[in-house]
Amino acid sequence: MLGDSCDKLPILHILALNALDLSAPASDILVKEKGPCEARRRIWIQLSGHPGSLTPAGPGTLWKRLHDCNESEMYEKLMKDSAVGIVPKFYRKLEFKGELFVEIRDLLYDFCDPYVLDIKMGTRTFLESEVSNNVARKDLYLKMKALDPSAPTPEEEKELAVTKLRYMTFREELSSTCEFGFRVEAMKLRGQPVSDLKKVRTKNELTQTFDRFFNGNPKIRRKMLERILDIRRQFENSSFFKSHEVVGSSILMIHDECKVGAWIIDFGKTRKLPDGVGVTHRNPWKPGNHEEGYLFGLDNLIDVVRSACPKK
């Protein structure tokens, strides 16, 4: 039984790295190192997100703990959508020892000691419902001051308080999220996670980060660009993505210098749009319009990957 197997197979190492304290948690992604690859010895490292959210299940599958039951519903819908090839395969929702999980494809299973890049997508990674309270809070003011003493406005300094929307927006502006519609959330190079990503904000810094990820391999960069272009095409043609706002989701990019892969992951904050409401996924967000900038970010991501590729 899969449940019994899971019970006997603890995660050897879980390391939550580089989870920016922003509105959406980083992706629940396990980086699997095999060393030596022939022996298939696995050491699991969770790059970022809720520690302990994932555990290996059957061969090539993971159990992901549900923090929002909405995510299993989104996976079920996606398995019937034309964009099924750009998301992890979903097998089932299950309960184990009183907790709810989804069983999904382990995207790292077919890679050997891979390079992994977790990219949080969108110009907004918080739900509108999370910032609906307009009451100014002193604790958020203090957090803002700790990060940037010059950030509060004169009025906020006078009140010694800021609203949650103001704080969330401020935190997004610290990364490339607002300007480019995506941010580098976490990265693992061969044999090591990278933790100096909080200041990756400009296009030049983003390009340099992708250069490190591709390890100077033009073939891998070209293949990844082709895959990201295909993700955009499938996203734009998808009935599911046309009818949902996709908040706090990531694109996971993987390569091992031989194989390349990229998928859209994390649907805990994906919501069906209200009846009669449509989004472009590119227009700026205003409260009530449900735009999240996913395609705006994907356009810029493609541009950065292109600029990281040699012009030959």
Short mmCIF file of C-alpha atoms in Angstrom, two decimals:
data_model
loop_
_atom_site.label_atom_id
_atom_site.label_comp_id
_atom_site.label_asym_id
_atom_site.label_seq_id
_atom_site.Cartn_x
_atom_site.Cartn_y
_atom_site.Cartn_z
CA MET A 1 0.00 0.00 0.00
CA LEU A 2 1.22 3.49 -0.83
CA GLY A 3 0.23 4.80 2.57
CA ASP A 4 2.29 2.14 4.34
CA SER A 5 5.26 2.89 2.09
CA CYS A 6 5.02 6.58 2.85
CA ASP A 7 4.85 5.84 6.57
CA LYS A 8 8.14 3.94 6.38
CA LEU A 9 9.97 6.43 4.15
CA PRO A 10 10.82 9.62 6.06
CA ILE A 11 12.38 12.61 4.33
CA LEU A 12 16.10 12.47 5.02
CA HIS A 13 16.77 16.20 4.86
CA ILE A 14 14.39 19.12 4.59
CA LEU A 15 15.97 22.52 4.28
CA ALA A 16 13.76 25.57 3.78
CA LEU A 17 15.97 28.07 1.95
CA ASN A 18 15.47 31.54 0.59
CA ALA A 19 11.74 31.76 1.31
CA LEU A 20 11.18 35.51 0.98
CA ASP A 21 8.71 36.67 3.62
CA LEU A 22 6.27 37.88 0.97
CA SER A 23 2.56 37.50 0.38
CA ALA A 24 2.76 34.06 -1.25
CA PRO A 25 4.94 31.28 0.14
CA ALA A 26 7.67 29.99 -2.10
CA SER A 27 7.03 26.86 -4.10
CA ASP A 28 6.88 23.55 -2.25
CA ILE A 29 9.62 21.97 -4.36
CA LEU A 30 11.98 19.22 -3.34
CA VAL A 31 15.35 19.15 -5.00
CA LYS A 32 16.48 15.56 -5.29
CA GLU A 33 20.17 14.86 -5.42
CA LYS A 34 21.33 11.48 -6.64
CA GLY A 35 24.86 10.55 -5.84
CA PRO A 36 25.98 8.44 -7.42
CA CYS A 37 23.17 8.55 -10.00
CA GLU A 38 23.48 4.82 -10.75
CA ALA A 39 22.71 3.96 -7.15
CA ARG A 40 19.63 6.21 -7.20
CA ARG A 41 20.45 7.41 -3.66
CA ARG A 42 18.08 10.22 -2.83
CA ILE A 43 18.64 13.18 -0.57
CA TRP A 44 15.64 15.48 -0.42
CA ILE A 45 16.04 19.22 0.04
CA GLN A 46 13.03 21.50 0.08
CA LEU A 47 14.26 24.74 -1.43
CA SER A 48 11.52 26.93 -0.04
CA GLY A 49 7.94 27.06 1.10
CA HIS A 50 6.19 25.28 3.97
CA PRO A 51 8.81 22.92 5.49
CA GLY A 52 7.63 19.33 5.48
CA SER A 53 4.97 19.90 2.84
CA LEU A 54 6.24 17.16 0.54
CA THR A 55 7.21 13.55 0.93
CA PRO A 56 8.17 10.89 -1.62
CA ALA A 57 5.39 8.40 -2.35
CA GLY A 58 5.53 5.81 -5.12
CA PRO A 59 8.19 5.76 -7.86
CA GLY A 60 8.08 9.14 -9.57
CA THR A 61 5.36 10.64 -7.37
CA LEU A 62 5.12 12.97 -4.37
CA TRP A 63 2.55 13.61 -1.71
CA LYS A 64 1.96 17.31 -1.14
CA ARG A 65 0.21 18.38 2.05
CA LEU A 66 -2.85 20.53 1.30
CA HIS A 67 -2.83 23.92 2.99
CA ASP A 68 -5.81 24.93 0.85
CA CYS A 69 -8.23 22.27 -0.39
CA ASN A 70 -8.88 24.51 -3.38
CA GLU A 71 -5.60 23.25 -4.88
CA SER A 72 -6.87 19.71 -5.45
CA GLU A 73 -9.91 21.10 -7.28
CA MET A 74 -7.62 23.15 -9.53
CA TYR A 75 -5.53 20.07 -10.36
CA GLU A 76 -8.65 18.07 -11.19
CA LYS A 77 -9.77 20.77 -13.63
CA LEU A 78 -6.33 21.08 -15.19
CA MET A 79 -6.16 17.35 -15.93
CA LYS A 80 -9.16 17.89 -18.27
CA ASP A 81 -7.76 21.05 -19.86
CA SER A 82 -5.70 21.52 -23.02
CA ALA A 83 -2.83 22.81 -20.85
CA VAL A 84 -2.40 19.47 -19.04
CA GLY A 85 1.11 19.11 -20.49
CA ILE A 86 2.51 22.19 -18.72
CA VAL A 87 1.52 21.22 -15.16
CA PRO A 88 2.50 18.25 -12.97
CA LYS A 89 0.35 15.18 -13.48
CA PHE A 90 -2.25 14.86 -10.73
CA TYR A 91 -3.17 11.37 -9.52
CA ARG A 92 -5.51 11.76 -6.57
CA LYS A 93 -6.49 13.52 -3.37
CA LEU A 94 -6.13 11.42 -0.24
CA GLU A 95 -6.22 11.46 3.53
CA PHE A 96 -3.41 9.97 5.60
CA LYS A 97 -3.24 10.06 9.40
CA GLY A 98 -5.84 12.81 9.54
CA GLU A 99 -4.16 15.09 6.98
CA LEU A 100 -5.10 15.81 3.37
CA PHE A 101 -2.64 15.40 0.49
CA VAL A 102 -2.54 15.40 -3.27
CA GLU A 103 -0.40 12.87 -5.08
CA ILE A 104 1.37 14.47 -8.05
CA ARG A 105 4.24 13.72 -10.40
CA ASP A 106 7.76 14.20 -9.02
CA LEU A 107 9.07 16.55 -11.71
CA LEU A 108 12.67 15.85 -10.68
CA TYR A 109 12.41 12.08 -10.98
CA ASP A 110 13.95 11.78 -14.44
CA PHE A 111 16.83 14.19 -13.81
CA CYS A 112 20.28 13.45 -12.39
CA ASP A 113 21.68 15.97 -9.87
CA PRO A 114 19.67 18.76 -11.53
CA TYR A 115 19.90 22.51 -11.63
CA VAL A 116 16.58 23.88 -10.37
CA LEU A 117 15.06 27.36 -10.59
CA ASP A 118 11.81 28.33 -8.86
CA ILE A 119 10.28 31.47 -10.40
CA LYS A 120 7.31 33.11 -8.67
CA MET A 121 5.03 34.54 -11.35
CA GLY A 122 2.83 37.63 -11.48
CA THR A 123 2.88 41.27 -10.46
CA ARG A 124 0.70 40.38 -7.48
CA THR A 125 1.22 37.30 -5.34
CA PHE A 126 -1.53 37.98 -2.80
CA LEU A 127 -5.28 37.44 -3.12
CA GLU A 128 -7.52 40.49 -3.03
CA SER A 129 -9.28 38.97 -0.02
CA GLU A 130 -5.98 39.05 1.89
CA VAL A 131 -5.76 42.84 1.70
CA SER A 132 -9.44 43.78 2.00
CA ASN A 133 -9.03 45.08 5.56
CA ASN A 134 -8.13 48.79 5.39
CA VAL A 135 -7.27 49.12 9.08
CA ALA A 136 -3.72 50.47 9.50
CA ARG A 137 -1.53 48.26 11.69
CA LYS A 138 1.45 49.17 13.83
CA ASP A 139 3.08 45.73 13.49
CA LEU A 140 3.22 46.08 9.70
CA TYR A 141 4.64 49.59 10.06
CA LEU A 142 7.42 48.21 12.26
CA LYS A 143 8.16 45.45 9.75
CA MET A 144 8.38 48.02 6.97
CA LYS A 145 10.73 50.22 9.00
CA ALA A 146 12.96 47.25 9.75
CA LEU A 147 13.35 46.55 6.03
CA ASP A 148 13.65 50.14 4.88
CA PRO A 149 13.55 53.00 7.41
CA SER A 150 12.81 55.52 4.63
CA ALA A 151 9.82 53.61 3.18
CA PRO A 152 6.91 55.00 5.27
CA THR A 153 5.29 58.19 4.02
CA PRO A 154 5.06 61.26 6.29
CA GLU A 155 1.43 60.37 7.04
CA GLU A 156 2.38 56.79 7.91
CA GLU A 157 5.17 58.08 10.13
CA LYS A 158 2.64 60.25 11.91
CA GLU A 159 0.20 57.38 12.43
CA LEU A 160 2.94 54.77 13.05
CA ALA A 161 0.84 52.31 11.09
CA VAL A 162 0.27 51.01 7.53
CA THR A 163 -2.47 48.94 5.90
CA LYS A 164 -1.87 45.36 4.83
CA LEU A 165 -2.26 46.31 1.17
CA ARG A 166 0.40 48.99 1.55
CA TYR A 167 2.74 46.56 3.28
CA MET A 168 2.16 43.76 0.76
CA THR A 169 2.77 46.11 -2.16
CA PHE A 170 5.92 47.43 -0.50
CA ARG A 171 7.26 43.89 -0.07
CA GLU A 172 6.58 43.04 -3.72
CA GLU A 173 8.53 46.15 -4.77
CA LEU A 174 11.66 44.87 -3.01
CA SER A 175 12.08 42.21 -5.70
CA SER A 176 11.53 42.15 -9.47
CA THR A 177 7.85 41.20 -9.00
CA CYS A 178 6.28 44.60 -9.63
CA GLU A 179 8.50 45.72 -12.51
CA PHE A 180 8.96 42.43 -14.36
CA GLY A 181 6.04 40.30 -13.19
CA PHE A 182 8.24 37.54 -11.80
CA ARG A 183 10.96 37.00 -9.24
CA VAL A 184 13.61 34.37 -8.71
CA GLU A 185 12.40 32.64 -5.58
CA ALA A 186 15.00 29.92 -5.11
CA MET A 187 17.74 28.19 -7.07
CA LYS A 188 19.91 25.12 -6.80
CA LEU A 189 23.05 24.69 -8.83
CA ARG A 190 24.86 21.39 -9.07
CA GLY A 191 25.43 20.27 -5.51
CA GLN A 192 24.41 23.52 -3.80
CA PRO A 193 21.39 25.72 -3.12
CA VAL A 194 21.83 29.46 -3.72
CA SER A 195 20.61 31.78 -1.00
CA ASP A 196 21.69 35.25 -2.18
CA LEU A 197 18.60 36.01 -4.28
CA LYS A 198 16.71 38.61 -2.26
CA LYS A 199 18.39 41.49 -4.11
CA VAL A 200 17.89 40.11 -7.62
CA ARG A 201 15.80 42.94 -9.01
CA THR A 202 17.18 44.56 -12.17
CA LYS A 203 17.19 43.02 -15.66
CA ASN A 204 20.97 42.73 -15.57
CA GLU A 205 20.84 40.90 -12.22
CA LEU A 206 18.12 38.60 -13.53
CA THR A 207 20.13 37.82 -16.67
CA GLN A 208 23.23 37.05 -14.61
CA THR A 209 21.17 34.71 -12.40
CA PHE A 210 19.92 32.82 -15.46
CA ASP A 211 23.48 32.65 -16.81
CA ARG A 212 24.47 30.88 -13.59
CA PHE A 213 21.49 28.55 -13.85
CA PHE A 214 22.28 27.59 -17.46
CA ASN A 215 25.95 27.14 -16.53
CA GLY A 216 27.08 28.65 -19.82
CA ASN A 217 25.45 25.89 -21.86
CA PRO A 218 23.85 27.44 -24.99
CA LYS A 219 22.08 24.23 -25.97
CA ILE A 220 20.30 24.03 -22.62
CA ARG A 221 19.37 27.72 -22.82
CA ARG A 222 17.86 27.29 -26.27
CA LYS A 223 15.87 24.23 -25.21
CA MET A 224 14.57 26.04 -22.13
CA LEU A 225 13.53 29.02 -24.23
CA GLU A 226 11.57 26.71 -26.54
CA ARG A 227 9.83 25.16 -23.54
CA ILE A 228 8.92 28.53 -22.00
CA LEU A 229 7.54 29.74 -25.33
CA ASP A 230 5.40 26.59 -25.46
CA ILE A 231 4.16 27.22 -21.92
CA ARG A 232 3.05 30.71 -22.94
CA ARG A 233 1.28 29.40 -26.04
CA GLN A 234 -0.57 26.71 -24.07
CA PHE A 235 -1.45 29.14 -21.28
CA GLU A 236 -2.93 31.62 -23.77
CA ASN A 237 -5.00 28.89 -25.46
CA SER A 238 -6.21 27.26 -22.25
CA SER A 239 -9.87 27.47 -21.23
CA PHE A 240 -8.82 26.97 -17.61
CA PHE A 241 -6.39 29.90 -17.53
CA LYS A 242 -8.85 32.13 -19.37
CA SER A 243 -11.36 31.62 -16.56
CA HIS A 244 -9.08 31.76 -13.50
CA GLU A 245 -6.80 34.23 -11.76
CA VAL A 246 -3.49 32.50 -11.03
CA VAL A 247 -1.98 34.02 -7.89
CA GLY A 248 1.17 32.85 -6.11
CA SER A 249 1.98 30.24 -8.74
CA SER A 250 5.48 29.43 -9.97
CA ILE A 251 7.27 28.10 -13.01
CA LEU A 252 9.74 25.39 -12.08
CA MET A 253 12.69 25.10 -14.47
CA ILE A 254 14.95 22.02 -14.34
CA HIS A 255 17.92 20.76 -16.32
CA ASP A 256 20.79 18.35 -15.80
CA GLU A 257 22.87 19.50 -18.80
CA CYS A 258 21.21 16.76 -20.88
CA LYS A 259 17.47 17.10 -20.34
CA VAL A 260 15.35 20.23 -19.90
CA GLY A 261 11.93 20.69 -18.33
CA ALA A 262 9.64 23.48 -17.09
CA TRP A 263 6.15 23.36 -15.59
CA ILE A 264 3.62 25.64 -13.93
CA ILE A 265 3.19 24.61 -10.30
CA ASP A 266 1.40 25.66 -7.08
CA PHE A 267 -2.31 26.37 -7.42
CA GLY A 268 -3.33 26.97 -3.81
CA LYS A 269 -4.21 30.62 -4.56
CA THR A 270 -5.73 30.04 -7.99
CA ARG A 271 -9.38 31.11 -8.06
CA LYS A 272 -12.18 30.90 -10.62
CA LEU A 273 -13.14 34.34 -11.92
CA PRO A 274 -16.58 35.71 -11.01
CA ASP A 275 -19.23 35.36 -13.70
CA GLY A 276 -18.90 38.06 -16.32
CA VAL A 277 -15.31 38.95 -15.35
CA GLY A 278 -12.42 38.40 -17.75
CA VAL A 279 -8.71 39.03 -17.38
CA THR A 280 -5.85 39.51 -19.83
CA HIS A 281 -3.19 38.30 -17.35
CA ARG A 282 -1.20 41.31 -18.64
CA ASN A 283 -3.06 44.46 -17.57
CA PRO A 284 -2.12 46.24 -14.34
CA TRP A 285 -3.97 45.16 -11.22
CA LYS A 286 -6.55 47.40 -9.62
CA PRO A 287 -8.67 46.20 -6.69
CA GLY A 288 -11.62 44.31 -8.13
CA ASN A 289 -10.30 43.61 -11.65
CA HIS A 290 -8.64 40.28 -10.70
CA GLU A 291 -5.61 40.88 -12.95
CA GLU A 292 -2.45 39.24 -11.59
CA GLY A 293 0.08 39.88 -14.38
CA TYR A 294 0.95 36.23 -15.06
CA LEU A 295 1.41 36.62 -18.82
CA PHE A 296 3.06 40.00 -18.34
CA GLY A 297 5.62 38.20 -16.21
CA LEU A 298 5.92 35.34 -18.69
CA ASP A 299 6.60 37.81 -21.51
CA ASN A 300 9.40 39.37 -19.47
CA LEU A 301 10.72 35.97 -18.40
CA ILE A 302 11.02 34.96 -22.07
CA ASP A 303 12.84 38.22 -22.79
CA VAL A 304 15.33 37.57 -19.97
CA VAL A 305 15.92 33.97 -21.07
CA ARG A 306 16.46 35.22 -24.63
CA SER A 307 18.98 37.79 -23.50
CA ALA A 308 20.81 35.09 -21.56
CA CYS A 309 21.12 33.05 -24.76
CA PRO A 310 24.00 33.63 -27.18
CA LYS A 311 22.96 35.51 -30.32
CA LYS A 312 24.44 32.83 -32.59
#
